[in-house]
Structure formats: structure tokens, C-alpha cells
PDB file of C-alpha atoms in Angstrom:
ATOM      1  CA  UNK R   1      10.830 -11.795 -14.374  1.00 42.00           C
ATOM      2  CA  UNK R   2      14.336 -10.370 -14.384  1.00 42.00           C
ATOM      3  CA  UNK R   3      15.053  -6.634 -14.498  1.00 44.00           C
ATOM      4  CA  UNK R   4      18.353  -4.819 -14.890  1.00 41.00           C
ATOM      5  CA  UNK R   5      19.526  -2.459 -12.180  1.00 42.00           C
ATOM      6  CA  UNK R   6      20.080   0.331 -14.684  1.00 40.00           C
ATOM      7  CA  UNK R   7      16.366   1.108 -14.634  1.00 44.00           C
ATOM      8  CA  UNK R   8      16.674   2.714 -11.204  1.00 44.00           C
ATOM      9  CA  UNK R   9      19.043   5.370 -12.445  1.00 41.00           C
ATOM     10  CA  UNK R  10      16.345   7.904 -13.338  1.00 44.00           C
ATOM     11  CA  UNK R  11      14.164   7.159 -10.322  1.00 43.00           C
ATOM     12  CA  UNK R  12      14.386  10.655  -8.907  1.00 56.00           C
ATOM     13  CA  UNK R  13      13.498  12.665 -12.006  1.00 57.00           C
ATOM     14  CA  UNK R  14      10.047  13.875 -10.874  1.00 76.00           C
ATOM     15  CA  UNK R  15       7.999  13.577 -14.035  1.00 89.00           C
ATOM     16  CA  UNK R  16       4.225  13.567 -13.663  1.00 94.00           C
ATOM     17  CA  UNK R  17       2.688  10.129 -13.718  1.00 93.00           C
ATOM     18  CA  UNK R  18       5.984   8.272 -13.632  1.00 93.00           C
ATOM     19  CA  UNK R  19       6.809   7.075 -10.109  1.00 92.00           C
ATOM     20  CA  UNK R  20       4.953   5.859  -7.020  1.00 93.00           C
ATOM     21  CA  UNK R  21       7.052   4.733  -4.063  1.00 93.00           C
ATOM     22  CA  UNK R  22       5.866   2.653  -1.129  1.00 93.00           C
ATOM     23  CA  UNK R  23       7.277   1.183   2.064  1.00 92.00           C
ATOM     24  CA  UNK R  24       6.106  -0.310   5.371  1.00 94.00           C
ATOM     25  CA  UNK R  25       6.340   1.090   8.887  1.00 94.00           C
ATOM     26  CA  UNK R  26       5.396  -0.557  12.144  1.00 95.00           C
ATOM     27  CA  UNK R  27       2.133   0.823  13.463  1.00 96.00           C
ATOM     28  CA  UNK R  28       0.663   0.990  16.962  1.00 96.00           C
ATOM     29  CA  UNK R  29      -0.454  -2.104  18.852  1.00 95.00           C
ATOM     30  CA  UNK R  30      -4.206  -2.437  19.247  1.00 95.00           C
ATOM     31  CA  UNK R  31      -5.385  -4.781  21.948  1.00 92.00           C
ATOM     32  CA  UNK R  32      -1.820  -6.101  22.166  1.00 92.00           C
ATOM     33  CA  UNK R  33      -1.791  -6.946  18.441  1.00 95.00           C
ATOM     34  CA  UNK R  34       0.776  -5.473  16.047  1.00 95.00           C
ATOM     35  CA  UNK R  35      -0.322  -3.334  13.117  1.00 97.00           C
ATOM     36  CA  UNK R  36       1.572  -2.028  10.092  1.00 96.00           C
ATOM     37  CA  UNK R  37       1.374   1.214   8.087  1.00 97.00           C
ATOM     38  CA  UNK R  38       1.493   0.930   4.318  1.00 96.00           C
ATOM     39  CA  UNK R  39       2.962   4.264   3.198  1.00 96.00           C
ATOM     40  CA  UNK R  40       2.916   5.428  -0.449  1.00 95.00           C
ATOM     41  CA  UNK R  41       4.241   8.625  -2.053  1.00 94.00           C
ATOM     42  CA  UNK R  42       3.523   9.844  -5.541  1.00 95.00           C
ATOM     43  CA  UNK R  43       6.824  11.429  -6.539  1.00 92.00           C
ATOM     44  CA  UNK R  44       5.833  14.416  -8.684  1.00 94.00           C
ATOM     45  CA  UNK R  45       2.801  15.675  -6.753  1.00 95.00           C
ATOM     46  CA  UNK R  46       4.178  14.584  -3.317  1.00 95.00           C
ATOM     47  CA  UNK R  47       0.771  13.132  -2.584  1.00 97.00           C
ATOM     48  CA  UNK R  48       0.816  10.657   0.331  1.00 96.00           C
ATOM     49  CA  UNK R  49      -1.342   7.655   1.200  1.00 97.00           C
ATOM     50  CA  UNK R  50      -1.109   5.779   4.535  1.00 97.00           C
ATOM     51  CA  UNK R  51      -3.178   2.653   5.132  1.00 97.00           C
ATOM     52  CA  UNK R  52      -3.129   0.640   8.372  1.00 97.00           C
ATOM     53  CA  UNK R  53      -3.174  -3.138   8.096  1.00 96.00           C
ATOM     54  CA  UNK R  54      -2.749  -6.198  10.301  1.00 96.00           C
ATOM     55  CA  UNK R  55       0.023  -7.854   8.238  1.00 94.00           C
ATOM     56  CA  UNK R  56       2.459  -7.420   5.326  1.00 92.00           C
ATOM     57  CA  UNK R  57       1.505 -10.519   3.356  1.00 92.00           C
ATOM     58  CA  UNK R  58       1.403 -10.545  -0.428  1.00 92.00           C
ATOM     59  CA  UNK R  59      -2.387 -10.396  -0.556  1.00 92.00           C
ATOM     60  CA  UNK R  60      -2.487  -7.442   1.807  1.00 93.00           C
ATOM     61  CA  UNK R  61       0.219  -5.673  -0.208  1.00 94.00           C
ATOM     62  CA  UNK R  62      -1.741  -6.025  -3.449  1.00 94.00           C
ATOM     63  CA  UNK R  63      -4.895  -4.851  -1.701  1.00 94.00           C
ATOM     64  CA  UNK R  64      -3.069  -1.776  -0.401  1.00 95.00           C
ATOM     65  CA  UNK R  65      -1.735  -1.020  -3.869  1.00 95.00           C
ATOM     66  CA  UNK R  66      -5.228  -1.346  -5.319  1.00 96.00           C
ATOM     67  CA  UNK R  67      -6.614   0.996  -2.666  1.00 95.00           C
ATOM     68  CA  UNK R  68      -3.799   3.491  -3.226  1.00 96.00           C
ATOM     69  CA  UNK R  69      -4.141   3.566  -6.996  1.00 97.00           C
ATOM     70  CA  UNK R  70      -7.880   4.084  -6.757  1.00 96.00           C
ATOM     71  CA  UNK R  71      -7.377   6.859  -4.219  1.00 96.00           C
ATOM     72  CA  UNK R  72      -4.948   8.755  -6.494  1.00 97.00           C
ATOM     73  CA  UNK R  73      -7.127   8.030  -9.516  1.00 96.00           C
ATOM     74  CA  UNK R  74      -4.852   5.998 -11.771  1.00 96.00           C
ATOM     75  CA  UNK R  75      -1.631   4.038 -12.176  1.00 96.00           C
ATOM     76  CA  UNK R  76       1.833   5.525 -12.688  1.00 96.00           C
ATOM     77  CA  UNK R  77       4.379   4.011 -15.027  1.00 94.00           C
ATOM     78  CA  UNK R  78       6.519   2.585 -12.214  1.00 93.00           C
ATOM     79  CA  UNK R  79       5.938   1.441  -8.627  1.00 92.00           C
ATOM     80  CA  UNK R  80       9.173   1.494  -6.593  1.00 90.00           C
ATOM     81  CA  UNK R  81       9.890  -0.317  -3.322  1.00 88.00           C
ATOM     82  CA  UNK R  82      12.621  -2.317  -1.646  1.00 82.00           C
ATOM     83  CA  UNK R  83      13.517  -5.978  -2.165  1.00 77.00           C
ATOM     84  CA  UNK R  84      11.108  -7.695   0.217  1.00 81.00           C
ATOM     85  CA  UNK R  85      10.309 -11.307  -0.604  1.00 85.00           C
ATOM     86  CA  UNK R  86       6.777 -10.318  -1.559  1.00 83.00           C
ATOM     87  CA  UNK R  87       8.306  -8.280  -4.396  1.00 83.00           C
ATOM     88  CA  UNK R  88      11.676  -9.816  -5.304  1.00 81.00           C
ATOM     89  CA  UNK R  89      12.188 -13.541  -4.745  1.00 77.00           C
ATOM     90  CA  UNK R  90      15.933 -13.538  -5.458  1.00 83.00           C
ATOM     91  CA  UNK R  91      18.793 -11.897  -7.287  1.00 78.00           C
ATOM     92  CA  UNK R  92      20.699 -13.735 -10.025  1.00 81.00           C
ATOM     93  CA  UNK R  93      23.997 -12.144 -11.036  1.00 80.00           C
ATOM     94  CA  UNK R  94      22.725  -8.903  -9.523  1.00 77.00           C
ATOM     95  CA  UNK R  95      19.468  -9.004 -11.480  1.00 80.00           C
ATOM     96  CA  UNK R  96      16.255  -8.955  -9.406  1.00 79.00           C
ATOM     97  CA  UNK R  97      13.769 -11.741 -10.093  1.00 81.00           C
ATOM     98  CA  UNK R  98      10.221 -10.528  -9.359  1.00 83.00           C
ATOM     99  CA  UNK R  99       7.623 -12.501  -7.486  1.00 85.00           C
ATOM    100  CA  UNK R 100       5.295 -13.780 -10.243  1.00 88.00           C
ATOM    101  CA  UNK R 101       2.229 -12.467  -8.413  1.00 89.00           C
ATOM    102  CA  UNK R 102       3.710  -8.971  -8.387  1.00 88.00           C
ATOM    103  CA  UNK R 103       4.437  -9.258 -12.093  1.00 90.00           C
ATOM    104  CA  UNK R 104       0.766 -10.199 -12.541  1.00 91.00           C
ATOM    105  CA  UNK R 105      -0.258  -7.229 -10.415  1.00 92.00           C
ATOM    106  CA  UNK R 106       1.816  -4.839 -12.484  1.00 90.00           C
ATOM    107  CA  UNK R 107       0.329  -6.235 -15.674  1.00 93.00           C
ATOM    108  CA  UNK R 108      -3.216  -5.948 -14.263  1.00 94.00           C
ATOM    109  CA  UNK R 109      -2.862  -2.327 -13.182  1.00 95.00           C
ATOM    110  CA  UNK R 110      -0.734  -1.192 -16.085  1.00 94.00           C
ATOM    111  CA  UNK R 111       2.450  -0.325 -14.214  1.00 92.00           C
ATOM    112  CA  UNK R 112       5.853  -1.892 -13.727  1.00 91.00           C
ATOM    113  CA  UNK R 113       7.130  -2.949 -10.330  1.00 89.00           C
ATOM    114  CA  UNK R 114      10.741  -1.795  -9.727  1.00 87.00           C
ATOM    115  CA  UNK R 115      12.976  -2.137  -6.697  1.00 82.00           C
ATOM    116  CA  UNK R 116      15.843  -0.265  -5.084  1.00 73.00           C
ATOM    117  CA  UNK R 117      19.429  -1.306  -5.478  1.00 64.00           C
ATOM    118  CA  UNK R 118      20.032  -3.932  -2.736  1.00 54.00           C
ATOM    119  CA  UNK R 119      21.148  -2.470   0.594  1.00 50.00           C
ATOM    120  CA  UNK R 120      20.234   1.027  -0.570  1.00 52.00           C
ATOM    121  CA  UNK R 121      16.612   1.475   0.540  1.00 48.00           C
ATOM    122  CA  UNK R 122      17.177   5.260   0.906  1.00 50.00           C
ATOM    123  CA  UNK R 123      16.920   5.538  -2.890  1.00 56.00           C
ATOM    124  CA  UNK R 124      13.169   5.632  -2.337  1.00 60.00           C
ATOM    125  CA  UNK R 125      13.498   8.622  -0.065  1.00 75.00           C
ATOM    126  CA  UNK R 126       9.934   9.925  -0.444  1.00 81.00           C
ATOM    127  CA  UNK R 127       8.419   6.748   0.911  1.00 82.00           C
ATOM    128  CA  UNK R 128      11.003   6.607   3.710  1.00 87.00           C
ATOM    129  CA  UNK R 129      10.127  10.169   4.698  1.00 90.00           C
ATOM    130  CA  UNK R 130       6.412   9.333   4.640  1.00 92.00           C
ATOM    131  CA  UNK R 131       7.030   6.396   6.969  1.00 92.00           C
ATOM    132  CA  UNK R 132       8.948   8.595   9.404  1.00 93.00           C
ATOM    133  CA  UNK R 133       6.308  11.307   9.401  1.00 93.00           C
ATOM    134  CA  UNK R 134       3.401   8.866   9.743  1.00 94.00           C
ATOM    135  CA  UNK R 135       5.029   7.030  12.643  1.00 95.00           C
ATOM    136  CA  UNK R 136       5.851  10.300  14.413  1.00 93.00           C
ATOM    137  CA  UNK R 137       2.300  11.575  14.113  1.00 94.00           C
ATOM    138  CA  UNK R 138       0.269   8.362  14.363  1.00 95.00           C
ATOM    139  CA  UNK R 139       2.073   5.880  16.616  1.00 95.00           C
ATOM    140  CA  UNK R 140       1.775   6.603  20.366  1.00 93.00           C
ATOM    141  CA  UNK R 141       5.101   6.749  22.242  1.00 88.00           C
ATOM    142  CA  UNK R 142       6.348   8.039  25.539  1.00 82.00           C
ATOM    143  CA  UNK R 143       7.745  11.051  23.704  1.00 83.00           C
ATOM    144  CA  UNK R 144       4.691  12.229  21.757  1.00 81.00           C
ATOM    145  CA  UNK R 145       2.176  11.272  24.475  1.00 83.00           C
ATOM    146  CA  UNK R 146      -0.459  10.266  21.916  1.00 88.00           C
ATOM    147  CA  UNK R 147      -3.296   8.232  23.413  1.00 91.00           C
ATOM    148  CA  UNK R 148      -3.610   4.535  22.573  1.00 93.00           C
ATOM    149  CA  UNK R 149      -6.167   3.515  19.942  1.00 95.00           C
ATOM    150  CA  UNK R 150      -9.293   1.742  21.155  1.00 94.00           C
ATOM    151  CA  UNK R 151      -9.958   0.010  17.826  1.00 95.00           C
ATOM    152  CA  UNK R 152      -8.598  -0.598  14.353  1.00 96.00           C
ATOM    153  CA  UNK R 153     -11.371   1.560  12.939  1.00 96.00           C
ATOM    154  CA  UNK R 154     -10.139   4.472  14.998  1.00 96.00           C
ATOM    155  CA  UNK R 155      -6.634   4.018  13.619  1.00 96.00           C
ATOM    156  CA  UNK R 156      -7.949   3.823  10.070  1.00 96.00           C
ATOM    157  CA  UNK R 157      -9.935   7.041  10.510  1.00 96.00           C
ATOM    158  CA  UNK R 158      -6.939   8.819  12.036  1.00 96.00           C
ATOM    159  CA  UNK R 159      -4.716   7.735   9.132  1.00 97.00           C
ATOM    160  CA  UNK R 160      -7.221   9.037   6.605  1.00 96.00           C
ATOM    161  CA  UNK R 161      -7.495  12.374   8.458  1.00 96.00           C
ATOM    162  CA  UNK R 162      -3.709  12.626   8.599  1.00 96.00           C
ATOM    163  CA  UNK R 163      -3.455  12.084   4.840  1.00 97.00           C
ATOM    164  CA  UNK R 164      -6.043  14.783   4.151  1.00 97.00           C
ATOM    165  CA  UNK R 165      -4.118  17.225   6.327  1.00 96.00           C
ATOM    166  CA  UNK R 166      -0.649  16.629   4.878  1.00 96.00           C
ATOM    167  CA  UNK R 167      -1.941  16.588   1.308  1.00 97.00           C
ATOM    168  CA  UNK R 168      -3.672  19.926   1.900  1.00 96.00           C
ATOM    169  CA  UNK R 169      -0.572  21.693   3.212  1.00 93.00           C
ATOM    170  CA  UNK R 170       1.850  23.565   0.972  1.00 93.00           C
ATOM    171  CA  UNK R 171       4.864  21.370   0.349  1.00 88.00           C
ATOM    172  CA  UNK R 172       8.200  22.875   1.338  1.00 87.00           C
ATOM    173  CA  UNK R 173      10.079  21.685  -1.791  1.00 84.00           C
ATOM    174  CA  UNK R 174       7.480  22.510  -4.452  1.00 84.00           C
ATOM    175  CA  UNK R 175       5.777  25.458  -2.766  1.00 88.00           C
ATOM    176  CA  UNK R 176       2.455  23.934  -3.889  1.00 93.00           C
ATOM    177  CA  UNK R 177      -0.318  21.842  -2.323  1.00 96.00           C
ATOM    178  CA  UNK R 178       0.043  18.101  -3.083  1.00 96.00           C
ATOM    179  CA  UNK R 179      -3.718  17.653  -3.592  1.00 96.00           C
ATOM    180  CA  UNK R 180      -3.665  20.418  -6.244  1.00 96.00           C
ATOM    181  CA  UNK R 181      -0.650  18.879  -7.968  1.00 96.00           C
ATOM    182  CA  UNK R 182      -2.412  15.531  -7.952  1.00 97.00           C
ATOM    183  CA  UNK R 183      -5.214  17.065 -10.021  1.00 96.00           C
ATOM    184  CA  UNK R 184      -2.573  17.790 -12.670  1.00 96.00           C
ATOM    185  CA  UNK R 185      -0.704  14.509 -12.333  1.00 96.00           C
ATOM    186  CA  UNK R 186      -3.888  12.462 -12.498  1.00 96.00           C
ATOM    187  CA  UNK R 187      -4.234  13.441 -16.168  1.00 96.00           C
ATOM    188  CA  UNK R 188      -1.002  11.505 -16.874  1.00 96.00           C
ATOM    189  CA  UNK R 189      -1.862   8.328 -14.958  1.00 96.00           C
ATOM    190  CA  UNK R 190      -2.991   5.151 -16.665  1.00 95.00           C
ATOM    191  CA  UNK R 191      -6.669   4.224 -16.424  1.00 96.00           C
ATOM    192  CA  UNK R 192      -7.324   1.530 -13.825  1.00 96.00           C
ATOM    193  CA  UNK R 193      -9.208  -1.716 -14.477  1.00 95.00           C
ATOM    194  CA  UNK R 194     -12.721  -1.705 -13.078  1.00 92.00           C
ATOM    195  CA  UNK R 195     -12.039  -4.670 -10.804  1.00 91.00           C
ATOM    196  CA  UNK R 196      -9.050  -5.346  -8.501  1.00 90.00           C
ATOM    197  CA  UNK R 197      -6.642  -8.213  -9.059  1.00 89.00           C
ATOM    198  CA  UNK R 198      -8.137 -11.395  -7.604  1.00 85.00           C
ATOM    199  CA  UNK R 199      -5.246 -11.658  -5.144  1.00 81.00           C
ATOM    200  CA  UNK R 200      -6.373  -8.378  -3.541  1.00 76.00           C
ATOM    201  CA  UNK R 201      -9.732  -9.953  -2.766  1.00 75.00           C
ATOM    202  CA  UNK R 202      -8.455 -12.953  -0.887  1.00 64.00           C
ATOM    203  CA  UNK R 203      -7.802 -16.613  -1.136  1.00 52.00           C
ATOM    204  CA  UNK R 204     -10.242 -19.398  -1.927  1.00 47.00           C
ATOM    205  CA  UNK R 205      -9.980 -22.524   0.232  1.00 42.00           C
ATOM    206  CA  UNK R 206     -12.010 -25.564   1.174  1.00 42.00           C
ATOM    207  CA  UNK R 207     -13.737 -24.979   4.479  1.00 40.00           C
ATOM    208  CA  UNK R 208     -13.316 -27.868   6.899  1.00 43.00           C
ATOM    209  CA  UNK R 209     -14.604 -31.199   5.634  1.00 41.00           C
ATOM    210  CA  UNK R 210     -17.660 -29.705   4.007  1.00 40.00           C
ATOM    211  CA  UNK R 211     -18.269 -28.688   0.426  1.00 36.00           C
ATOM    212  CA  UNK R 212     -18.358 -24.916   0.937  1.00 35.00           C
ATOM    213  CA  UNK R 213     -15.700 -22.701  -0.602  1.00 35.00           C
ATOM    214  CA  UNK R 214     -15.428 -19.171   0.694  1.00 34.00           C
ATOM    215  CA  UNK R 215     -13.090 -16.217   0.132  1.00 35.00           C
ATOM    216  CA  UNK R 216     -10.734 -15.425   2.955  1.00 36.00           C
ATOM    217  CA  UNK R 217     -10.095 -11.769   2.290  1.00 40.00           C
ATOM    218  CA  UNK R 218      -6.981  -9.820   3.233  1.00 40.00           C
ATOM    219  CA  UNK R 219      -6.810  -8.723   6.821  1.00 41.00           C
ATOM    220  CA  UNK R 220      -7.098  -5.011   6.139  1.00 48.00           C
ATOM    221  CA  UNK R 221     -10.147  -4.211   8.218  1.00 41.00           C
ATOM    222  CA  UNK R 222     -11.233  -4.383  11.786  1.00 38.00           C
ATOM    223  CA  UNK R 223     -13.087  -7.670  12.304  1.00 39.00           C
ATOM    224  CA  UNK R 224     -15.862  -5.604  13.823  1.00 39.00           C
ATOM    225  CA  UNK R 225     -15.857  -3.099  10.970  1.00 39.00           C
ATOM    226  CA  UNK R 226     -18.488  -2.306   8.333  1.00 36.00           C
ATOM    227  CA  UNK R 227     -17.264  -4.667   5.615  1.00 36.00           C
ATOM    228  CA  UNK R 228     -18.392  -7.915   7.276  1.00 35.00           C
ATOM    229  CA  UNK R 229     -21.062 -10.427   6.531  1.00 33.00           C
ATOM    230  CA  UNK R 230     -21.911 -13.705   8.120  1.00 31.00           C
ATOM    231  CA  UNK R 231     -20.190 -16.734   6.670  1.00 31.00           C
ATOM    232  CA  UNK R 232     -17.484 -19.317   7.242  1.00 29.00           C
ATOM    233  CA  UNK R 233     -13.918 -18.210   7.776  1.00 32.00           C
ATOM    234  CA  UNK R 234     -11.484 -20.878   6.623  1.00 34.00           C
ATOM    235  CA  UNK R 235      -9.744 -22.590   9.512  1.00 35.00           C
ATOM    236  CA  UNK R 236     -12.043 -21.038  12.073  1.00 37.00           C
ATOM    237  CA  UNK R 237     -15.462 -21.534  13.541  1.00 34.00           C
ATOM    238  CA  UNK R 238     -18.470 -20.038  11.832  1.00 34.00           C
ATOM    239  CA  UNK R 239     -18.148 -16.290  11.976  1.00 36.00           C
ATOM    240  CA  UNK R 240     -17.624 -13.395   9.624  1.00 35.00           C
ATOM    241  CA  UNK R 241     -15.255 -12.509   6.827  1.00 37.00           C
ATOM    242  CA  UNK R 242     -14.240  -9.238   5.268  1.00 39.00           C
ATOM    243  CA  UNK R 243     -15.607  -7.627   2.202  1.00 38.00           C
ATOM    244  CA  UNK R 244     -13.304  -6.367  -0.547  1.00 41.00           C
ATOM    245  CA  UNK R 245     -10.277  -4.559   0.871  1.00 41.00           C
ATOM    246  CA  UNK R 246     -10.176  -2.194  -2.127  1.00 39.00           C
ATOM    247  CA  UNK R 247     -13.384  -0.660  -0.795  1.00 38.00           C
ATOM    248  CA  UNK R 248     -11.376   1.051   1.931  1.00 42.00           C
ATOM    249  CA  UNK R 249     -12.150   4.735   1.776  1.00 39.00           C
TER     250      UNK R 249
END
């Protein structure tokens, strides 16, 4: 799907229910394994959502979007991000060509996926600022002296607490509390479908040489977390696989 760059021109007019921005930031390592922070910012209300994940794959991205939209209570008209390959597969004569799965996601949730002008990611400044703030407050460094996380579940809980705190503080630009503004903006958001897009739930594959097909769900949760049940994980020994990522609180 091709889209003209002119559509970005009014990105920063903060109309209720119009724009959601998102971006990725590198999270802390847990047990030596890298994590990522999915950071979203609802432009009018300044409401923020930060979700830790193990990877930035397309399935994980759609699951994060599903979780974010359900957390804010609806879908805006546009979802703005940069030109990652999970969103934009190429540019032809300066026109972005969307990944077909992202086009399907936009159609499913009732919003249109837009992207920044190439080489100008700062045009989604709210998401960029959310990434910077989240990394400063959530990722341990030698400067902030934060303790390391013992588990993914601990990181997820800390991210949720951080979101509650920043969304309950009066915003410097608006002079209002983002959570209160969200109550207003929610009335302008599109109603969400009752079920997530299938891509957010995982990928169906043949397990080994047997006849069993199972869903390999997006790696959003701690393997030892509450959304597990016994089964067969594709490509691995018998073990456990995740429940629906959109059930993240």
C-alpha cells in the first residue's frame, strides 16, 4: 500500500483521537538476554504506554499495538512510527510501501498506519521523548544506580507502575493530568474489535514430524509467567507456550 508523504504535514496538530505515536527503545538485559521497550504516546492527552518485550518482530509489534489500544480504550485515526521494515517494506519514488501485515492490522483495528519522513524520526517527538524518559527511569546504568532486574515479570511490573505514575502527574505543556485527558479523548477513539488480529496471537506451525499444530505466541511474557500452559513449542522440546499477549495488563 502506497501513501504520499503529504499526510505527515499535520502530524503535530493535537486533535483528540487523531494520533498515536510509537517507537522502540533498548531495555535492560535480564539474565544476559536483551529486552526492548515498546513506547507509545497518545498525542492529545499525552498518555504514555511502555511495554517490555523480548524482540521487535512483526508479531510482537502487532501484539504491543493491540495491548496499547486496549489499554487506552480505543483506536485513534492514525498510528505514527518510523520506517522500520516491519512497517514500511520500501520506498518507490519517495512513496512508502507498507508491509501488508501492517495494512491488515490497521484495517482490523480501524486506524491508518503512517510513518515519518525518511531520516527525520524526530517528527514523532512524543514517542522519542517517551523512549528517553523510560530508558532513564527503567534501565539500570552506572549513572542512575538502579538495581538489575531478577526477572522479566519484575520489569513488566515496574513498567506498568512507571506508566501509572507519569500518567497521573500534571503535564508541563498542558497543565493537566494525562489520565484525566484520556477520559476525554477516549470518547473520540474508534471502538476496538473484540478479538485481536490473528498475527498478535502467534504463528501456527507443524510440530516436528507429528501431526500436532500449535500456536507459537509472541515472546511478550516471561516464560515462567502466568500466561503459560503445557504444550509443544515449535522447534523445541515439549514445554510450555504463552497465552495471548493482548492479555497483558
